[in-house]
XYZ file of C-alpha atoms in Angstrom:
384
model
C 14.623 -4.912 -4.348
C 13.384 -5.534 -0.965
C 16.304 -7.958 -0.409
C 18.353 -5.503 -1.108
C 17.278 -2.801 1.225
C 17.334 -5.278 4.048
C 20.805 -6.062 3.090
C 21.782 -2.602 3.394
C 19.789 -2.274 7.050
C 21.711 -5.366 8.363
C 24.816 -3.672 7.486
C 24.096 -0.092 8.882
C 22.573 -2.048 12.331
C 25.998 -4.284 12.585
C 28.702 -2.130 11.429
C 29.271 -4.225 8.073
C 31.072 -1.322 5.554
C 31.598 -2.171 1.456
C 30.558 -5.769 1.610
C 32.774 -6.763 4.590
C 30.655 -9.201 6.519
C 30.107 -8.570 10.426
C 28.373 -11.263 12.748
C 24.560 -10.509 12.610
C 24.170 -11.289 16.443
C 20.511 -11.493 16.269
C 18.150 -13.053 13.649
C 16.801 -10.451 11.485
C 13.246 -11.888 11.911
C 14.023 -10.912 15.582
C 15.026 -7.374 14.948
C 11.798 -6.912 12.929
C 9.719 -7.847 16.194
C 7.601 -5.255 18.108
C 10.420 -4.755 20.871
C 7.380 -5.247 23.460
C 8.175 -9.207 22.154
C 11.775 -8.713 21.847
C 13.145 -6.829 18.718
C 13.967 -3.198 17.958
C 10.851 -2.745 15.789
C 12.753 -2.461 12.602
C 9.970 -2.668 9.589
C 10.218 -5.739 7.491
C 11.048 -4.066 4.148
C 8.969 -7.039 2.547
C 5.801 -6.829 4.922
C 5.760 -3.491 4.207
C 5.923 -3.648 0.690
C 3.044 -6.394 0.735
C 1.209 -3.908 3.170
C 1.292 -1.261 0.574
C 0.414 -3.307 -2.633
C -2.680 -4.678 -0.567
C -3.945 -1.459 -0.473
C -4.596 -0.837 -4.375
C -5.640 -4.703 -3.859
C -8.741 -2.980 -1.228
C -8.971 -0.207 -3.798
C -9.597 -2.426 -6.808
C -12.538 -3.876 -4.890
C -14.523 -0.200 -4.902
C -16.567 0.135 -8.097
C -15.890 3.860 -8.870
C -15.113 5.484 -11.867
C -11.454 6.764 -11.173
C -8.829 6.925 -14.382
C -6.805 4.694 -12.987
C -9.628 2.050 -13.006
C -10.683 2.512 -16.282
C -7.044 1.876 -17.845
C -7.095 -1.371 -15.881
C -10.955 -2.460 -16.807
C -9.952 -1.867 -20.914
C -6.507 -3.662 -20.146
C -7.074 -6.690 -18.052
C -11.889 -6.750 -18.113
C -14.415 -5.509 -16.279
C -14.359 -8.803 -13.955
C -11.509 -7.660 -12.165
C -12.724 -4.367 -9.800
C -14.505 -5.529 -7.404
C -13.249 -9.161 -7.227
C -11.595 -10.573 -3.903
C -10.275 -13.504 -5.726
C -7.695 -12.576 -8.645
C -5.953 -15.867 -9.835
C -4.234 -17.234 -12.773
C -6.724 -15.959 -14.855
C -6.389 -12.471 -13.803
C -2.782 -12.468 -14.732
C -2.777 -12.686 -18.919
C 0.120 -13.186 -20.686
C 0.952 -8.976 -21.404
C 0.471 -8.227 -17.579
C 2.992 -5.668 -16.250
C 5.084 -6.787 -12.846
C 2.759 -4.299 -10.873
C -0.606 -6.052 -12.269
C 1.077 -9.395 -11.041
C 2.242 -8.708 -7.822
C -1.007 -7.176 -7.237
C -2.808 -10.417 -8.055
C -0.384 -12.858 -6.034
C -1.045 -10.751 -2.909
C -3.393 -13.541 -2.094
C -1.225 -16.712 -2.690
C 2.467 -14.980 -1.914
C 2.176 -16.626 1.891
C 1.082 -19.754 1.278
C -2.566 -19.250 1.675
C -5.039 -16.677 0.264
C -5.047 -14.262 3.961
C -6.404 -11.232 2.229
C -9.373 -12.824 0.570
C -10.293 -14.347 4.516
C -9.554 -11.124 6.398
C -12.221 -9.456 3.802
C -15.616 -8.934 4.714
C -18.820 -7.807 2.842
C -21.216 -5.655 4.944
C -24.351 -6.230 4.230
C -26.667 -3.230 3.087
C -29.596 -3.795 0.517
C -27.814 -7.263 -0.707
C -28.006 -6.429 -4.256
C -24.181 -5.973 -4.691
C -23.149 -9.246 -2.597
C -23.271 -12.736 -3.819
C -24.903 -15.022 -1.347
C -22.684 -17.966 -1.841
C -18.740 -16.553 -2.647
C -18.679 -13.597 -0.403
C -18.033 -13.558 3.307
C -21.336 -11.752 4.341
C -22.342 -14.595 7.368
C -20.151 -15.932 9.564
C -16.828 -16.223 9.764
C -16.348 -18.385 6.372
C -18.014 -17.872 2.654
C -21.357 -20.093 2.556
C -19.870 -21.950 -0.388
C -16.947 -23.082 2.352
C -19.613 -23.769 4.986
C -22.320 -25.526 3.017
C -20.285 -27.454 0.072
C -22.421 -30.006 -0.751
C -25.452 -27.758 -0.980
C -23.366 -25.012 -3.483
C -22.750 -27.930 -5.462
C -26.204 -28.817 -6.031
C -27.325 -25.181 -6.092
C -28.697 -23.549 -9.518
C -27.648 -19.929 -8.662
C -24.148 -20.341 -7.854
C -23.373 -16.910 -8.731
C -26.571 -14.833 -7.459
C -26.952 -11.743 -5.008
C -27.954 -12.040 -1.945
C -31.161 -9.666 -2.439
C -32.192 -11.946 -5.935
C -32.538 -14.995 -3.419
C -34.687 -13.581 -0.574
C -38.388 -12.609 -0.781
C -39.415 -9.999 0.971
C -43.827 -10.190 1.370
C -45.276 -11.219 4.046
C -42.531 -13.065 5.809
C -38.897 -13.788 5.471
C -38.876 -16.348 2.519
C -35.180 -17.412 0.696
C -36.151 -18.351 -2.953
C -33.335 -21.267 -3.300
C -33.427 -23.576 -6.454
C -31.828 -26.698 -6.612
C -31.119 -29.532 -9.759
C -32.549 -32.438 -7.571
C -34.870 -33.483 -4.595
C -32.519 -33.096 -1.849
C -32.135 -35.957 0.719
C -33.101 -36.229 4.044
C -29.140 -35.332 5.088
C -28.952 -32.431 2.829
C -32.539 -30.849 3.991
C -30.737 -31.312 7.685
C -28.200 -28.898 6.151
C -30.914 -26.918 4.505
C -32.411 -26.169 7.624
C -28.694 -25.284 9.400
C -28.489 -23.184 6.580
C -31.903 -21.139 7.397
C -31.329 -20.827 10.826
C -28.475 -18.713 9.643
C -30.211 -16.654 7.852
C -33.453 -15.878 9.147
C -31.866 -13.381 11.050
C -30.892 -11.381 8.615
C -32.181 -8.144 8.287
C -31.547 -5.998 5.068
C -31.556 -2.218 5.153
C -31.545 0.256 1.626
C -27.912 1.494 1.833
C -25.493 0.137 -0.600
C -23.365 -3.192 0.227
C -19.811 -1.757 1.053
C -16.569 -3.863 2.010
C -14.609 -4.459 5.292
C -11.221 -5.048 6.680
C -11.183 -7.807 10.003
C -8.016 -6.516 11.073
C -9.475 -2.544 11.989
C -12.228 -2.071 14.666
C -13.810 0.299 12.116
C -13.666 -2.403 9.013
C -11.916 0.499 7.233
C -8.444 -0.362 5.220
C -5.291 0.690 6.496
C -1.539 0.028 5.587
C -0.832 -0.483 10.048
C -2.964 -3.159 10.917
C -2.165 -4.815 7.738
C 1.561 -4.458 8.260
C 1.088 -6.227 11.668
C -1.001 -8.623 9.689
C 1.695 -9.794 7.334
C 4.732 -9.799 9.446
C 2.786 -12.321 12.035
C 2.622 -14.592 8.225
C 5.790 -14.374 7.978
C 7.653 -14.422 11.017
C 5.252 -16.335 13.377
C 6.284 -15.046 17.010
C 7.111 -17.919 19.308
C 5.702 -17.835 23.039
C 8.016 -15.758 25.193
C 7.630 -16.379 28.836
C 5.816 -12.997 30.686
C 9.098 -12.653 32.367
C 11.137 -12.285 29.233
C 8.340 -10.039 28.126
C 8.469 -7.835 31.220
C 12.073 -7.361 30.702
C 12.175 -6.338 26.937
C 9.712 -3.908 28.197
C 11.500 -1.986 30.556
C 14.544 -1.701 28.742
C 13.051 0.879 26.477
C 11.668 3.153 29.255
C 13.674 5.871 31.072
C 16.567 8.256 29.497
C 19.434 5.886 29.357
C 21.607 6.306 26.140
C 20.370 4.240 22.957
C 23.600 2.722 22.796
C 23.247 1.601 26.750
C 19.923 0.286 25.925
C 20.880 -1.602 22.758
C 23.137 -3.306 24.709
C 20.926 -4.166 27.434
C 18.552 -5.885 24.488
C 21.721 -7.742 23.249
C 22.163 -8.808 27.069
C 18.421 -10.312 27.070
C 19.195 -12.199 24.222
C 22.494 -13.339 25.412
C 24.184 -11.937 21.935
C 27.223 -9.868 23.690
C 30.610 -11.100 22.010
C 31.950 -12.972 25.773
C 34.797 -15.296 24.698
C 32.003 -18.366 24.720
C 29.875 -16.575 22.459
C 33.168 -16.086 20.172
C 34.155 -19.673 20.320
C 30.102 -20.379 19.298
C 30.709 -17.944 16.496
C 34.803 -19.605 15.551
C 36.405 -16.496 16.206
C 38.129 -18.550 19.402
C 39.333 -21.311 17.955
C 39.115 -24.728 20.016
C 42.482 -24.401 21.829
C 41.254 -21.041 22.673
C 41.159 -19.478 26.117
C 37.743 -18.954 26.947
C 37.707 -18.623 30.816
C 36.263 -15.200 32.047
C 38.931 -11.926 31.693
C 37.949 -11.085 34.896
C 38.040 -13.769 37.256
C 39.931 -16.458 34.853
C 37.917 -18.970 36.511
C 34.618 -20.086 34.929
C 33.595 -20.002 31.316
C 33.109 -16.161 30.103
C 28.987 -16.840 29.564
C 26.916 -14.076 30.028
C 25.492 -15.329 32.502
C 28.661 -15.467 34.474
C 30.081 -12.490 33.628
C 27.107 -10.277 34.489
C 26.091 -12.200 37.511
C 28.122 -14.659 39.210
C 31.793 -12.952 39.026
C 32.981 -11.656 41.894
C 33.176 -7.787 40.562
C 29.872 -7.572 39.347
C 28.196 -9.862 41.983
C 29.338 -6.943 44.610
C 27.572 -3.950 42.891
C 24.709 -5.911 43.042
C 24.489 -6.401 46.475
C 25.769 -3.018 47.479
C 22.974 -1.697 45.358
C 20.444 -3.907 47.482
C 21.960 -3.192 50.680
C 21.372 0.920 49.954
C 17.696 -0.291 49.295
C 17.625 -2.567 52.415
C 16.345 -5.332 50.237
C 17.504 -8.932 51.158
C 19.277 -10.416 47.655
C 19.692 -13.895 45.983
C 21.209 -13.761 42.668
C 19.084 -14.695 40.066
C 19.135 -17.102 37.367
C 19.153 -14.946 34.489
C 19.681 -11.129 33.041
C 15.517 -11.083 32.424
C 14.893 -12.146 36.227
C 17.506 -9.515 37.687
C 15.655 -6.608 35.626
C 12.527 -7.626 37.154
C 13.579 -7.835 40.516
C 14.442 -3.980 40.532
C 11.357 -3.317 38.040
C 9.160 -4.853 40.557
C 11.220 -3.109 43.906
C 8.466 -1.648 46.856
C 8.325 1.999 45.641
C 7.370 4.606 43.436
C 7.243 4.327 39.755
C 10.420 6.510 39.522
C 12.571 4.617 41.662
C 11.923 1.645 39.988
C 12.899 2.858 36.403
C 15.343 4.129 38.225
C 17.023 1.170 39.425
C 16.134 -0.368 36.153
C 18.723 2.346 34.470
C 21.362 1.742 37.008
C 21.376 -2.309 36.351
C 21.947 -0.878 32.681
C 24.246 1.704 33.229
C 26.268 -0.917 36.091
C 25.849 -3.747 32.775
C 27.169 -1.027 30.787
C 29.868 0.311 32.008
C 31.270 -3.865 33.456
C 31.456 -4.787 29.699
C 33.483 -1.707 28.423
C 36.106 -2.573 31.355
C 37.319 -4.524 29.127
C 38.548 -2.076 26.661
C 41.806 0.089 27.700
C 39.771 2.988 27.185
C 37.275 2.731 29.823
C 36.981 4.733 32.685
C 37.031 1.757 34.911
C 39.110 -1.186 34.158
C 38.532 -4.810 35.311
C 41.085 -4.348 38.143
C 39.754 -1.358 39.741
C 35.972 -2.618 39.637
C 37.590 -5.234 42.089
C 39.478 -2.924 44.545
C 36.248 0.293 44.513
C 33.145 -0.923 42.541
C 30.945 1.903 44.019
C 33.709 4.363 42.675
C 33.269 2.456 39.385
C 29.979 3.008 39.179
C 30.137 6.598 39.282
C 32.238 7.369 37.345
């Protein structure tokens, strides 16, 4: 279902109508990003769906007596609420499609994330098994110590059943052999642990990593799941800086949008189009403007001659001395970064937009401002 949904967003985002096909200019996994890291901040239909599911996952783990608990303890045992770790065996043979997508939540991204981003705070210990749950540490005691779980006899006891509480701290631990001199070394790791443990009479009670508060919610496990499964790559601060101001001031969505397409260097120029094989390879793809270079977007929006004298008029007004930059990203953060007040600098931000704008639609018989008159009054052009 979720592919299908996503389908149906690609389409509505690119234009495609009744299973026509129209280029997807950028990734989807891109569009799904935060657009602080470059995307639009379009939810992942499939994180979110995850994001949801987990939550009956965090729910299953509270022993309570709701309804909808009880159906599931006299359909599937009285092992399963409260459990981190639902696996194969969890998942019988008559298990409906909910009961088994709520059990793979653990394994559906290659590793078992929820079961590590769960923690057990400690209360009176009674509730909290001292070698399975994470209680200590970043890791489950079972992961840290292996060899000494293996040789333990009380694999699956509490916390509060192993330590003594008289007249000093004493942990009760029982083992099927004499351990050896290595394995008392671990022994003694192990206590330094957990010396400093201190138990109090409240009841154990769960935790989510994710949340300051350790309390479940659908956000920060949203932002969670879609790092799983779209990793973000390392975007350079300036890149970062860019994306960023994009979003700010009242510039039309549409103007914006295609500022973000800029970034990306996704804007349909006739190289782009040959990359794509709408131009075939005999095909002219020399810049409409200038007929000169290649029609890159870097060219087009920097180094022809139209453009290249808005940008200097604009920095003449200012008083600024200008180099053109090597990129859309550095140009934005020269004006995002002008001597001034934070109004100015948005503005000039906008106009770079606007000016970006308002060049590419030249190109359409409908503009205001074709190519030929950005080259005779590109002030007037801008204005308009």
């Amino acid at each position: 279902v979720w592919k299908i949904i996503r389908r149906i967003q690609r389409e509505f985002l690119w234009g495609g109508r009744g299973g026509r096909k129209q280029i997807n200019w950028v990734k989807w996994d891109v569009v799904c990003q935060p657009r602080s890291c470059g995307g639009l901040g379009v939810r992942d239909i499939r994180a979110v769906n995850i994001s949801l599911l987990s939550k009956w996952r965090w729910r299953l783990l509270k022993d309570d007596h709701s309804l909808w608990k009880d159906v599931i303890r006299e359909k599937y045992g009285n092992a399963v609420i409260g459990k981190v770790d639902l696996g194969e065996e969890c998942k019988p043979w008559f298990s409906s499609s909910w009961w088994r997508d709520i059990c793979s939540i653990g394994t559906n991204l290659d590793h078992n994330w929820f079961s590590e981003h769960v923690v057990r705070k400690m209360g009176n210990g009674e509730q909290t098994s001292f070698w399975e749950d994470i209680w200590v540490g970043e890791v489950s005691l079972r992961d840290h110590f292996p060899r000494l779980f293996s040789i333990s006899m009380q694999k699956e006891a509490s916390v509060a059943s192993l330590r003594n509480l008289n007249d000093a701290v004493v942990w009760n631990f029982i083992w099927r052999r004499r351990l050896f001199v290595w394995e008392v070394t671990l022994l003694d790791e192990l206590l330094l642990i957990l010396n400093p443990i201190t138990l109090s009479s409240v009841t154990d009670c769960w935790g989510w990593r994710p949340e300051k508060g350790e309390e479940f919610t659908v956000r920060s496990t949203y932002g969670l799941v879609l790092n799983l499964i779209i990793p973000r790559d390392a975007m350079p601060n300036e890149e970062r800086l860019a994306f960023k101001a994009i979003w700010k001031g009242p510039t039309p969505s549409k103007v914006s949008g295609f500022a973000w397409m800029l970034l990306h260097d996704r804007v349909p120029t006739r190289v782009n189009l040959y990359k794509c094989r709408i131009i075939q390879e005999d095909g002219d793809q020399r810049c409409v403007f200038c007929g000169q270079c290649a029609e890159t977007v870097t060219h087009l929006f920097l180094y022809c001659s139209g453009i290249t004298q808005v940008w200097h008029r604009v920095c003449a007004w200012l008083g600024l001395h200008f180099l053109l930059p090597h990129s859309i990203s550095s140009l934005l953060n020269f004006f995002a970064t002008t001597p001034g007040c934070k109004q100015l600098r948005q503005g000039l931000v906008d106009e770079v937009k606007i000016a970006s704008w308002k060049w590419w639609i030249g190109k359409s018989k409908a503009s205001p401002c074709l190519f030929y008159e950005w080259n005779v009054e590109p002030e007037i052009c801008l204005k308009r």
